[in-house]
Amino acid sequence: MSFRTLSPEVLMAGGTRIMQAGLEGGKIVIVYGKPALEKSANLTVQVASWSAQNPILAACAVVGTTGTIILAAPGLATGPVLSSLGFTMNGTQAGSAAATAHSWIGNIVAGSAMAIGQSAGAGGNGLVIVNGVAQLGGAAMTFGSAGLAWVKAQL
């Protein structure tokens, strides 16, 4: 069935029902949205106040959470970094930091940092190494910040 076979009355009725549903959705947002917005604003003020009073613990919370995310999903960190350096699926991007480094180095030796970066950017075996290093960094961030928070709590 196409729109050409529908009568104008049927199209108008369908459009009216869609518009009514949108208005009902708007009423729901007005009723429930305002209290939710007020609660989130209050929570934000409380978090900001606590962070101002406990800057070391707040920093530990941010660093620890970031480390946990990198530990669980290293590609969230390594993908953008590799891309911004110029290591892409199609090879080294012209004019990038990777291209500049490649021009200084000359021939790339297998197993070197440059070769691993190129492999990781192309989605090869180097990605395992890069993601593993990122996960080690994430673990260090997580456990280091937890240790610092524990020491702070003992003082």
PDB file of N, CA and C in Angstrom, residues 68-147:
ATOM      1  N   THR A  68      39.065   2.125  35.416  1.00  0.00           N
ATOM      2  CA  THR A  68      38.196   0.951  35.306  1.00  0.00           C
ATOM      3  C   THR A  68      37.595   0.843  33.911  1.00  0.00           C
ATOM      4  N   ILE A  69      37.188   1.969  33.352  1.00  0.00           N
ATOM      5  CA  ILE A  69      36.618   1.954  32.001  1.00  0.00           C
ATOM      6  C   ILE A  69      37.676   1.528  30.988  1.00  0.00           C
ATOM      7  N   ILE A  70      38.905   2.048  31.115  1.00  0.00           N
ATOM      8  CA  ILE A  70      39.979   1.665  30.200  1.00  0.00           C
ATOM      9  C   ILE A  70      40.333   0.195  30.374  1.00  0.00           C
ATOM     10  N   LEU A  71      40.307  -0.278  31.601  1.00  0.00           N
ATOM     11  CA  LEU A  71      40.585  -1.688  31.865  1.00  0.00           C
ATOM     12  C   LEU A  71      39.533  -2.581  31.213  1.00  0.00           C
ATOM     13  N   ALA A  72      38.278  -2.183  31.287  1.00  0.00           N
ATOM     14  CA  ALA A  72      37.184  -2.992  30.736  1.00  0.00           C
ATOM     15  C   ALA A  72      37.053  -2.854  29.219  1.00  0.00           C
ATOM     16  N   ALA A  73      37.288  -1.667  28.689  1.00  0.00           N
ATOM     17  CA  ALA A  73      37.108  -1.421  27.252  1.00  0.00           C
ATOM     18  C   ALA A  73      38.251  -0.543  26.738  1.00  0.00           C
ATOM     19  N   PRO A  74      39.438  -1.128  26.542  1.00  0.00           N
ATOM     20  CA  PRO A  74      40.597  -0.318  26.165  1.00  0.00           C
ATOM     21  C   PRO A  74      40.453   0.369  24.808  1.00  0.00           C
ATOM     22  N   GLY A  75      39.652  -0.180  23.931  1.00  0.00           N
ATOM     23  CA  GLY A  75      39.461   0.418  22.613  1.00  0.00           C
ATOM     24  C   GLY A  75      38.862   1.810  22.669  1.00  0.00           C
ATOM     25  N   LEU A  76      38.139   2.120  23.757  1.00  0.00           N
ATOM     26  CA  LEU A  76      37.584   3.466  23.909  1.00  0.00           C
ATOM     27  C   LEU A  76      38.693   4.508  24.030  1.00  0.00           C
ATOM     28  N   ALA A  77      39.838   4.091  24.527  1.00  0.00           N
ATOM     29  CA  ALA A  77      40.965   5.016  24.662  1.00  0.00           C
ATOM     30  C   ALA A  77      41.956   4.870  23.505  1.00  0.00           C
ATOM     31  N   THR A  78      42.253   3.634  23.121  1.00  0.00           N
ATOM     32  CA  THR A  78      43.302   3.433  22.118  1.00  0.00           C
ATOM     33  C   THR A  78      42.866   3.822  20.713  1.00  0.00           C
ATOM     34  N   GLY A  79      41.612   3.614  20.380  1.00  0.00           N
ATOM     35  CA  GLY A  79      41.144   3.949  19.033  1.00  0.00           C
ATOM     36  C   GLY A  79      41.336   5.419  18.704  1.00  0.00           C
ATOM     37  N   PRO A  80      40.810   6.334  19.527  1.00  0.00           N
ATOM     38  CA  PRO A  80      41.006   7.756  19.243  1.00  0.00           C
ATOM     39  C   PRO A  80      42.475   8.187  19.282  1.00  0.00           C
ATOM     40  N   VAL A  81      43.261   7.600  20.176  1.00  0.00           N
ATOM     41  CA  VAL A  81      44.669   7.979  20.264  1.00  0.00           C
ATOM     42  C   VAL A  81      45.415   7.552  19.003  1.00  0.00           C
ATOM     43  N   LEU A  82      45.205   6.300  18.579  1.00  0.00           N
ATOM     44  CA  LEU A  82      45.866   5.822  17.362  1.00  0.00           C
ATOM     45  C   LEU A  82      45.472   6.669  16.156  1.00  0.00           C
ATOM     46  N   SER A  83      44.188   6.955  16.063  1.00  0.00           N
ATOM     47  CA  SER A  83      43.698   7.756  14.946  1.00  0.00           C
ATOM     48  C   SER A  83      44.279   9.161  14.967  1.00  0.00           C
ATOM     49  N   SER A  84      44.339   9.777  16.132  1.00  0.00           N
ATOM     50  CA  SER A  84      44.861  11.148  16.216  1.00  0.00           C
ATOM     51  C   SER A  84      46.358  11.196  15.926  1.00  0.00           C
ATOM     52  N   LEU A  85      47.063  10.115  16.186  1.00  0.00           N
ATOM     53  CA  LEU A  85      48.489  10.073  15.863  1.00  0.00           C
ATOM     54  C   LEU A  85      48.724   9.844  14.373  1.00  0.00           C
ATOM     55  N   GLY A  86      47.709   9.295  13.681  1.00  0.00           N
ATOM     56  CA  GLY A  86      47.839   9.072  12.239  1.00  0.00           C
ATOM     57  C   GLY A  86      47.932   7.619  11.843  1.00  0.00           C
ATOM     58  N   PHE A  87      47.715   6.693  12.775  1.00  0.00           N
ATOM     59  CA  PHE A  87      47.701   5.268  12.458  1.00  0.00           C
ATOM     60  C   PHE A  87      46.270   4.881  12.107  1.00  0.00           C
ATOM     61  N   THR A  88      45.994   4.654  10.831  1.00  0.00           N
ATOM     62  CA  THR A  88      44.629   4.390  10.382  1.00  0.00           C
ATOM     63  C   THR A  88      44.525   3.010   9.745  1.00  0.00           C
ATOM     64  N   MET A  89      43.294   2.624   9.416  1.00  0.00           N
ATOM     65  CA  MET A  89      43.050   1.333   8.749  1.00  0.00           C
ATOM     66  C   MET A  89      43.741   1.269   7.390  1.00  0.00           C
ATOM     67  N   ASN A  90      43.926   2.420   6.756  1.00  0.00           N
ATOM     68  CA  ASN A  90      44.533   2.466   5.429  1.00  0.00           C
ATOM     69  C   ASN A  90      46.028   2.743   5.465  1.00  0.00           C
ATOM     70  N   GLY A  91      46.626   2.679   6.632  1.00  0.00           N
ATOM     71  CA  GLY A  91      48.047   2.958   6.771  1.00  0.00           C
ATOM     72  C   GLY A  91      48.275   4.279   7.475  1.00  0.00           C
ATOM     73  N   THR A  92      49.482   4.772   7.378  1.00  0.00           N
ATOM     74  CA  THR A  92      49.832   6.024   8.027  1.00  0.00           C
ATOM     75  C   THR A  92      49.209   7.184   7.262  1.00  0.00           C
ATOM     76  N   GLN A  93      48.542   8.076   7.983  1.00  0.00           N
ATOM     77  CA  GLN A  93      47.871   9.221   7.366  1.00  0.00           C
ATOM     78  C   GLN A  93      48.902  10.288   7.014  1.00  0.00           C
ATOM     79  N   ALA A  94      48.832  10.783   5.801  1.00  0.00           N
ATOM     80  CA  ALA A  94      49.759  11.813   5.347  1.00  0.00           C
ATOM     81  C   ALA A  94      49.651  13.067   6.206  1.00  0.00           C
ATOM     82  N   GLY A  95      50.791  13.650   6.551  1.00  0.00           N
ATOM     83  CA  GLY A  95      50.819  14.881   7.328  1.00  0.00           C
ATOM     84  C   GLY A  95      50.614  14.696   8.824  1.00  0.00           C
ATOM     85  N   SER A  96      50.488  13.471   9.276  1.00  0.00           N
ATOM     86  CA  SER A  96      50.228  13.211  10.698  1.00  0.00           C
ATOM     87  C   SER A  96      51.538  13.089  11.472  1.00  0.00           C
ATOM     88  N   ALA A  97      51.409  12.966  12.780  1.00  0.00           N
ATOM     89  CA  ALA A  97      52.583  12.743  13.632  1.00  0.00           C
ATOM     90  C   ALA A  97      53.255  11.425  13.272  1.00  0.00           C
ATOM     91  N   ALA A  98      52.461  10.407  12.961  1.00  0.00           N
ATOM     92  CA  ALA A  98      53.024   9.114  12.571  1.00  0.00           C
ATOM     93  C   ALA A  98      53.805   9.233  11.268  1.00  0.00           C
ATOM     94  N   ALA A  99      53.308   9.995  10.317  1.00  0.00           N
ATOM     95  CA  ALA A  99      54.010  10.184   9.053  1.00  0.00           C
ATOM     96  C   ALA A  99      55.311  10.945   9.265  1.00  0.00           C
ATOM     97  N   THR A 100      55.282  11.948  10.140  1.00  0.00           N
ATOM     98  CA  THR A 100      56.494  12.709  10.441  1.00  0.00           C
ATOM     99  C   THR A 100      57.531  11.809  11.093  1.00  0.00           C
ATOM    100  N   ALA A 101      57.103  11.006  12.070  1.00  0.00           N
ATOM    101  CA  ALA A 101      58.021  10.083  12.731  1.00  0.00           C
ATOM    102  C   ALA A 101      58.575   9.075  11.728  1.00  0.00           C
ATOM    103  N   HIS A 102      57.736   8.585  10.847  1.00  0.00           N
ATOM    104  CA  HIS A 102      58.170   7.616   9.839  1.00  0.00           C
ATOM    105  C   HIS A 102      59.226   8.239   8.925  1.00  0.00           C
ATOM    106  N   SER A 103      59.047   9.507   8.578  1.00  0.00           N
ATOM    107  CA  SER A 103      60.026  10.157   7.706  1.00  0.00           C
ATOM    108  C   SER A 103      61.371  10.340   8.410  1.00  0.00           C
ATOM    109  N   TRP A 104      61.359  10.541   9.722  1.00  0.00           N
ATOM    110  CA  TRP A 104      62.615  10.664  10.470  1.00  0.00           C
ATOM    111  C   TRP A 104      63.312   9.312  10.614  1.00  0.00           C
ATOM    112  N   ILE A 105      62.498   8.272  10.863  1.00  0.00           N
ATOM    113  CA  ILE A 105      63.052   6.947  11.121  1.00  0.00           C
ATOM    114  C   ILE A 105      63.584   6.302   9.848  1.00  0.00           C
ATOM    115  N   GLY A 106      62.824   6.422   8.773  1.00  0.00           N
ATOM    116  CA  GLY A 106      63.199   5.735   7.532  1.00  0.00           C
ATOM    117  C   GLY A 106      62.544   4.374   7.511  1.00  0.00           C
ATOM    118  N   ASN A 107      63.349   3.317   7.303  1.00  0.00           N
ATOM    119  CA  ASN A 107      62.804   1.960   7.273  1.00  0.00           C
ATOM    120  C   ASN A 107      62.340   1.546   8.670  1.00  0.00           C
ATOM    121  N   ILE A 108      61.170   0.940   8.717  1.00  0.00           N
ATOM    122  CA  ILE A 108      60.586   0.511   9.987  1.00  0.00           C
ATOM    123  C   ILE A 108      60.991  -0.930  10.261  1.00  0.00           C
ATOM    124  N   VAL A 109      61.559  -1.159  11.434  1.00  0.00           N
ATOM    125  CA  VAL A 109      61.997  -2.484  11.833  1.00  0.00           C
ATOM    126  C   VAL A 109      60.807  -3.244  12.420  1.00  0.00           C
ATOM    127  N   ALA A 110      60.650  -4.498  12.042  1.00  0.00           N
ATOM    128  CA  ALA A 110      59.576  -5.337  12.583  1.00  0.00           C
ATOM    129  C   ALA A 110      59.706  -5.420  14.099  1.00  0.00           C
ATOM    130  N   GLY A 111      58.587  -5.269  14.791  1.00  0.00           N
ATOM    131  CA  GLY A 111      58.562  -5.343  16.250  1.00  0.00           C
ATOM    132  C   GLY A 111      58.852  -4.032  16.945  1.00  0.00           C
ATOM    133  N   SER A 112      59.197  -2.998  16.178  1.00  0.00           N
ATOM    134  CA  SER A 112      59.465  -1.696  16.788  1.00  0.00           C
ATOM    135  C   SER A 112      58.151  -1.031  17.188  1.00  0.00           C
ATOM    136  N   ALA A 113      58.257   0.036  17.957  1.00  0.00           N
ATOM    137  CA  ALA A 113      57.056   0.760  18.392  1.00  0.00           C
ATOM    138  C   ALA A 113      56.289   1.289  17.184  1.00  0.00           C
ATOM    139  N   MET A 114      56.997   1.751  16.181  1.00  0.00           N
ATOM    140  CA  MET A 114      56.340   2.274  14.972  1.00  0.00           C
ATOM    141  C   MET A 114      55.596   1.154  14.245  1.00  0.00           C
ATOM    142  N   ALA A 115      56.202  -0.014  14.139  1.00  0.00           N
ATOM    143  CA  ALA A 115      55.556  -1.151  13.475  1.00  0.00           C
ATOM    144  C   ALA A 115      54.321  -1.602  14.255  1.00  0.00           C
ATOM    145  N   ILE A 116      54.427  -1.594  15.570  1.00  0.00           N
ATOM    146  CA  ILE A 116      53.283  -1.980  16.406  1.00  0.00           C
ATOM    147  C   ILE A 116      52.164  -0.963  16.247  1.00  0.00           C
ATOM    148  N   GLY A 117      52.510   0.323  16.218  1.00  0.00           N
ATOM    149  CA  GLY A 117      51.512   1.371  16.011  1.00  0.00           C
ATOM    150  C   GLY A 117      50.817   1.226  14.668  1.00  0.00           C
ATOM    151  N   GLN A 118      51.589   0.959  13.604  1.00  0.00           N
ATOM    152  CA  GLN A 118      50.989   0.776  12.282  1.00  0.00           C
ATOM    153  C   GLN A 118      50.065  -0.435  12.268  1.00  0.00           C
ATOM    154  N   SER A 119      50.503  -1.512  12.892  1.00  0.00           N
ATOM    155  CA  SER A 119      49.680  -2.725  12.949  1.00  0.00           C
ATOM    156  C   SER A 119      48.404  -2.484  13.752  1.00  0.00           C
ATOM    157  N   ALA A 120      48.541  -1.786  14.864  1.00  0.00           N
ATOM    158  CA  ALA A 120      47.369  -1.507  15.704  1.00  0.00           C
ATOM    159  C   ALA A 120      46.381  -0.613  14.975  1.00  0.00           C
ATOM    160  N   GLY A 121      46.868   0.400  14.279  1.00  0.00           N
ATOM    161  CA  GLY A 121      45.992   1.296  13.538  1.00  0.00           C
ATOM    162  C   GLY A 121      45.231   0.571  12.448  1.00  0.00           C
ATOM    163  N   ALA A 122      45.860  -0.454  11.867  1.00  0.00           N
ATOM    164  CA  ALA A 122      45.221  -1.231  10.807  1.00  0.00           C
ATOM    165  C   ALA A 122      44.372  -2.367  11.370  1.00  0.00           C
ATOM    166  N   GLY A 123      44.312  -2.483  12.686  1.00  0.00           N
ATOM    167  CA  GLY A 123      43.503  -3.535  13.312  1.00  0.00           C
ATOM    168  C   GLY A 123      44.198  -4.878  13.360  1.00  0.00           C
ATOM    169  N   GLY A 124      45.503  -4.891  13.234  1.00  0.00           N
ATOM    170  CA  GLY A 124      46.260  -6.137  13.249  1.00  0.00           C
ATOM    171  C   GLY A 124      46.647  -6.571  14.648  1.00  0.00           C
ATOM    172  N   ASN A 125      47.670  -7.436  14.708  1.00  0.00           N
ATOM    173  CA  ASN A 125      48.122  -7.982  15.990  1.00  0.00           C
ATOM    174  C   ASN A 125      48.681  -6.919  16.927  1.00  0.00           C
ATOM    175  N   GLY A 126      49.150  -5.808  16.397  1.00  0.00           N
ATOM    176  CA  GLY A 126      49.661  -4.738  17.241  1.00  0.00           C
ATOM    177  C   GLY A 126      48.590  -4.163  18.151  1.00  0.00           C
ATOM    178  N   LEU A 127      47.338  -4.302  17.745  1.00  0.00           N
ATOM    179  CA  LEU A 127      46.243  -3.801  18.566  1.00  0.00           C
ATOM    180  C   LEU A 127      46.158  -4.548  19.898  1.00  0.00           C
ATOM    181  N   VAL A 128      46.516  -5.817  19.885  1.00  0.00           N
ATOM    182  CA  VAL A 128      46.530  -6.601  21.132  1.00  0.00           C
ATOM    183  C   VAL A 128      47.549  -6.007  22.099  1.00  0.00           C
ATOM    184  N   ILE A 129      48.711  -5.655  21.573  1.00  0.00           N
ATOM    185  CA  ILE A 129      49.763  -5.083  22.418  1.00  0.00           C
ATOM    186  C   ILE A 129      49.347  -3.710  22.934  1.00  0.00           C
ATOM    187  N   VAL A 130      48.839  -2.863  22.039  1.00  0.00           N
ATOM    188  CA  VAL A 130      48.442  -1.510  22.437  1.00  0.00           C
ATOM    189  C   VAL A 130      47.310  -1.562  23.461  1.00  0.00           C
ATOM    190  N   ASN A 131      46.309  -2.403  23.217  1.00  0.00           N
ATOM    191  CA  ASN A 131      45.201  -2.528  24.173  1.00  0.00           C
ATOM    192  C   ASN A 131      45.684  -3.105  25.498  1.00  0.00           C
ATOM    193  N   GLY A 132      46.622  -4.043  25.455  1.00  0.00           N
ATOM    194  CA  GLY A 132      47.174  -4.607  26.688  1.00  0.00           C
ATOM    195  C   GLY A 132      47.897  -3.560  27.518  1.00  0.00           C
ATOM    196  N   VAL A 133      48.674  -2.716  26.846  1.00  0.00           N
ATOM    197  CA  VAL A 133      49.375  -1.639  27.548  1.00  0.00           C
ATOM    198  C   VAL A 133      48.360  -0.665  28.151  1.00  0.00           C
ATOM    199  N   ALA A 134      47.315  -0.359  27.392  1.00  0.00           N
ATOM    200  CA  ALA A 134      46.273   0.535  27.915  1.00  0.00           C
ATOM    201  C   ALA A 134      45.596  -0.080  29.132  1.00  0.00           C
ATOM    202  N   GLN A 135      45.353  -1.381  29.087  1.00  0.00           N
ATOM    203  CA  GLN A 135      44.725  -2.052  30.231  1.00  0.00           C
ATOM    204  C   GLN A 135      45.644  -2.034  31.451  1.00  0.00           C
ATOM    205  N   LEU A 136      46.936  -2.200  31.237  1.00  0.00           N
ATOM    206  CA  LEU A 136      47.872  -2.092  32.366  1.00  0.00           C
ATOM    207  C   LEU A 136      47.822  -0.694  32.961  1.00  0.00           C
ATOM    208  N   GLY A 137      47.771   0.309  32.102  1.00  0.00           N
ATOM    209  CA  GLY A 137      47.651   1.684  32.583  1.00  0.00           C
ATOM    210  C   GLY A 137      46.342   1.898  33.331  1.00  0.00           C
ATOM    211  N   GLY A 138      45.253   1.337  32.814  1.00  0.00           N
ATOM    212  CA  GLY A 138      43.958   1.441  33.482  1.00  0.00           C
ATOM    213  C   GLY A 138      43.975   0.780  34.850  1.00  0.00           C
ATOM    214  N   ALA A 139      44.626  -0.380  34.925  1.00  0.00           N
ATOM    215  CA  ALA A 139      44.734  -1.067  36.217  1.00  0.00           C
ATOM    216  C   ALA A 139      45.562  -0.233  37.198  1.00  0.00           C
ATOM    217  N   ALA A 140      46.656   0.353  36.714  1.00  0.00           N
ATOM    218  CA  ALA A 140      47.485   1.198  37.579  1.00  0.00           C
ATOM    219  C   ALA A 140      46.691   2.407  38.065  1.00  0.00           C
ATOM    220  N   MET A 141      45.895   2.999  37.180  1.00  0.00           N
ATOM    221  CA  MET A 141      45.066   4.140  37.577  1.00  0.00           C
ATOM    222  C   MET A 141      44.057   3.727  38.644  1.00  0.00           C
ATOM    223  N   THR A 142      43.394   2.592  38.408  1.00  0.00           N
ATOM    224  CA  THR A 142      42.356   2.135  39.329  1.00  0.00           C
ATOM    225  C   THR A 142      42.927   1.804  40.698  1.00  0.00           C
ATOM    226  N   PHE A 143      43.959   0.950  40.730  1.00  0.00           N
ATOM    227  CA  PHE A 143      44.505   0.514  42.014  1.00  0.00           C
ATOM    228  C   PHE A 143      45.327   1.612  42.684  1.00  0.00           C
ATOM    229  N   GLY A 144      45.990   2.440  41.890  1.00  0.00           N
ATOM    230  CA  GLY A 144      46.739   3.557  42.467  1.00  0.00           C
ATOM    231  C   GLY A 144      45.827   4.571  43.136  1.00  0.00           C
ATOM    232  N   SER A 145      44.723   4.896  42.472  1.00  0.00           N
ATOM    233  CA  SER A 145      43.800   5.866  43.069  1.00  0.00           C
ATOM    234  C   SER A 145      43.094   5.265  44.278  1.00  0.00           C
ATOM    235  N   ALA A 146      42.802   3.970  44.230  1.00  0.00           N
ATOM    236  CA  ALA A 146      42.184   3.321  45.392  1.00  0.00           C
ATOM    237  C   ALA A 146      43.153   3.320  46.575  1.00  0.00           C
ATOM    238  N   GLY A 147      44.430   3.046  46.297  1.00  0.00           N
ATOM    239  CA  GLY A 147      45.442   3.074  47.354  1.00  0.00           C
ATOM    240  C   GLY A 147      45.612   4.458  47.948  1.00  0.00           C
TER     241      GLY A 147
END
